[in-house]
Coordinates of C-alpha atoms in Angstrom, one line a residue:
X73 CA 147.1 101.3 98.6
X74 CA 143.9 103.4 97.9
X75 CA 144.5 103.2 94.1
X76 CA 144.8 99.4 94.2
X77 CA 141.4 99.3 96.2
X78 CA 139.7 101.5 93.6
X79 CA 141.1 99.4 90.7
X80 CA 139.9 96.2 92.3
X81 CA 136.4 97.7 92.8
X82 CA 136.3 98.9 89.2
X83 CA 137.4 95.5 88.0
X84 CA 134.8 93.8 90.1
X85 CA 132.0 96.1 88.8
X86 CA 133.1 95.5 85.2
X87 CA 133.1 91.7 85.6
X88 CA 129.7 91.7 87.4
X89 CA 128.3 93.9 84.6
X90 CA 129.6 91.7 81.9
X91 CA 128.4 88.5 83.7
X92 CA 124.9 89.9 84.2
X93 CA 124.8 90.9 80.5
X94 CA 125.8 87.4 79.3
X95 CA 123.3 85.7 81.6
X96 CA 120.5 87.9 80.3
X97 CA 121.4 87.3 76.6
X98 CA 119.8 83.9 76.5
X99 CA 117.5 84.2 79.5
X100 CA 114.2 83.9 77.6
X101 CA 115.1 80.5 76.3
X102 CA 114.2 78.5 79.4
X103 CA 111.2 80.7 80.0
X104 CA 109.5 80.4 76.5
X105 CA 106.5 78.5 77.8
X106 CA 106.0 81.1 80.6
X107 CA 106.3 83.8 78.1
X108 CA 103.8 82.0 75.8
X109 CA 101.2 81.9 78.5
X110 CA 102.0 85.4 79.9
X111 CA 101.7 87.2 76.5
X112 CA 99.0 84.8 75.0
X113 CA 101.1 83.7 72.1
X114 CA 99.1 80.8 70.5
X115 CA 100.5 78.4 67.9
X116 CA 103.3 80.8 66.8
X117 CA 106.6 79.4 67.9
X118 CA 108.5 81.6 65.5
X119 CA 107.1 84.7 67.1
X120 CA 108.0 83.2 70.5
X121 CA 111.5 82.4 69.5
X122 CA 111.9 85.9 68.2
X123 CA 112.5 87.1 71.8
X124 CA 115.8 85.1 71.9
X125 CA 117.0 86.0 68.4
X126 CA 116.0 89.6 68.1
X127 CA 119.1 90.7 70.1
X128 CA 121.5 89.5 67.5
X129 CA 120.8 92.2 64.8
X130 CA 120.8 94.8 67.5
X131 CA 124.2 93.6 68.8
X132 CA 125.5 93.9 65.2
X133 CA 124.2 97.5 65.0
X134 CA 125.7 98.3 68.4
X135 CA 129.1 96.9 67.4
X136 CA 129.1 99.0 64.2
X137 CA 128.2 102.1 66.0
X138 CA 130.4 101.3 69.1
X139 CA 133.7 102.3 67.6
X140 CA 132.5 105.6 66.4
X141 CA 130.7 106.4 69.7
X142 CA 133.9 105.4 71.6
X143 CA 136.0 107.9 69.7
X144 CA 133.4 110.6 70.4
X145 CA 132.7 110.0 74.2
X146 CA 135.6 107.9 75.4
X147 CA 135.7 104.4 76.8
X148 CA 134.5 105.1 80.3
X149 CA 131.3 106.9 79.1
X150 CA 130.8 104.1 76.5
X151 CA 130.9 101.5 79.2
X152 CA 128.4 103.6 81.3
X153 CA 126.2 103.9 78.2
X154 CA 126.4 100.1 77.6
X155 CA 125.4 99.3 81.2
X156 CA 122.6 101.9 81.1
X157 CA 121.1 100.4 77.9
X158 CA 121.5 96.9 79.3
X159 CA 119.7 98.0 82.5
X160 CA 116.9 99.7 80.6
X161 CA 116.4 96.7 78.4
X162 CA 116.3 94.3 81.3
X163 CA 114.0 96.6 83.3
X164 CA 111.7 97.0 80.3
X165 CA 111.5 93.2 80.0
X166 CA 110.6 93.0 83.7
X167 CA 107.7 95.4 83.5
X168 CA 106.5 94.6 80.0
X169 CA 102.8 94.4 79.7
X170 CA 102.7 93.3 76.1
X171 CA 104.9 91.2 73.9
X172 CA 105.8 94.2 71.8
X173 CA 107.1 96.0 74.8
X174 CA 109.1 92.9 75.7
X175 CA 110.7 92.8 72.3
X176 CA 111.6 96.5 72.4
X177 CA 113.3 95.8 75.8
X178 CA 115.2 93.0 74.2
X179 CA 116.2 95.3 71.3
X180 CA 117.5 98.0 73.7
X181 CA 119.3 95.3 75.6
X182 CA 120.9 94.1 72.3
X183 CA 122.1 97.5 71.4
X184 CA 123.7 97.9 74.9
X185 CA 125.3 94.5 74.6
X186 CA 126.7 95.4 71.2
X187 CA 128.3 98.6 72.4

């Protein structure tokens, strides 16, 4: 019975981790006007939309490297690395004082998502 409880807990943690990562993937979209005011982005919608689309090249890089990394460190450590990078990216977005730091956080998040 103890093994079933631990498997259930692990499954719940994985589902929660994936759910949070998918929610954060597009989270800047409804907040673009707030980001525009916060980071003083004037008359440059392309730069503003970069916060949403910058994750996709990073996801591609993460996917390319993910298979090789998984062979080296194993699936459990890879998932831990993914969740760590996702968390670091989200935390960086939360405390970003400039738009550049915000974009770096989105890039770190994208690499973690791709892995």
